[in-house]
Amino acid sequence: RLLAVSGVIASSTIGAFASGLLFAYIPVKLLSVGFEPWVASSMLPAVAFGGLVGCFATGPLLRMVGHARVFMLLYAVMVMSMVAIAFFESPYAWLCARMAYGFAINGIFIVAQSWLHNASTDDTRGKVITTFYILYVVALGFGSFIAGQMDIAGNTIPILATAFVSLAMIPVGL
């Protein structure tokens, strides 16, 4: 049980760091490229819309193929969304990428929480979920902080975020 719980928590923490990098990068990058402020401010609703769809789609996916496969599928969608951010400078491509990211991240949360609840006992469940959330929030904030220390001129931040999401697949894959 400890191995299953620690793998999910480690993957989610690494993925949160990657998310923090992009959450800080996207609005600043869009404004620096010269897009109107509405473009940057539309990215969060795009994440929310994709997340809503992810909430409805994840349950049926879990029932069909199980936790590990859905977890990896959603991380693959997250990787593709980050690659799109690195590759394109179109606000429409970024809106689609952020919707895909929202779909993936909400699904990852659902899978992770379901998996953690299933793998922990009644005695440990509160500690496991608390540890999950604390590490997730700290990693998210640390990713945003690190992005603030980096140059946004190129696509280093989305490429680094993509690498961290790919790394996040390893603990669950093992």
Steps between C-alpha positions, in 0.01 A plus 500: 500500500779741585657451157171566317428809709851642474509447121176690447607780736845529338350510150244761598763715672730497196206575272398789726845654465460486121156656528637782713759578235233545235249680720757775552635492145189515281344838588837676514611347169175591325521861615871524409428376146250781463164329523207687647436448872179305426710224345701445819190524716320240287751227584362422846139462380636268229662287771174502697292395200737217415501402866123477506505264205776302672284461810226331298732287285735363766252277685400299193866474394593367846230237485616388154878475544602568861707750695847452353395517135281806549775669702750446217248600232428828678869573549549439126225756427674739738831448315334570165343819633838622624670414172233707321583795727870463414438456128231757415466871572136513397253596772245260349744210516578596859128510585461147366814390682374648827165325457684171448713578806186567707350172385818317597569667834147457632502139390838448667357640825203265481718198427757593767239552771315183408824304499615650831166429665509143370864436599484649851333363808241674714776578749735659246262658247497849657880514521539374144258754349648782712852409385379488139346849517786662692763370259285590199446860610864550601623358165251715306621812678864404463453447127349847466784647703763331281325620184528854634877457517532382139510682168169481314645605165524148357312182570726367775226505764243291309772256394615469862138453610458226239811326630368510856161360396681219319702441817175496700390187312792295633395448866156370399646302211733324741 
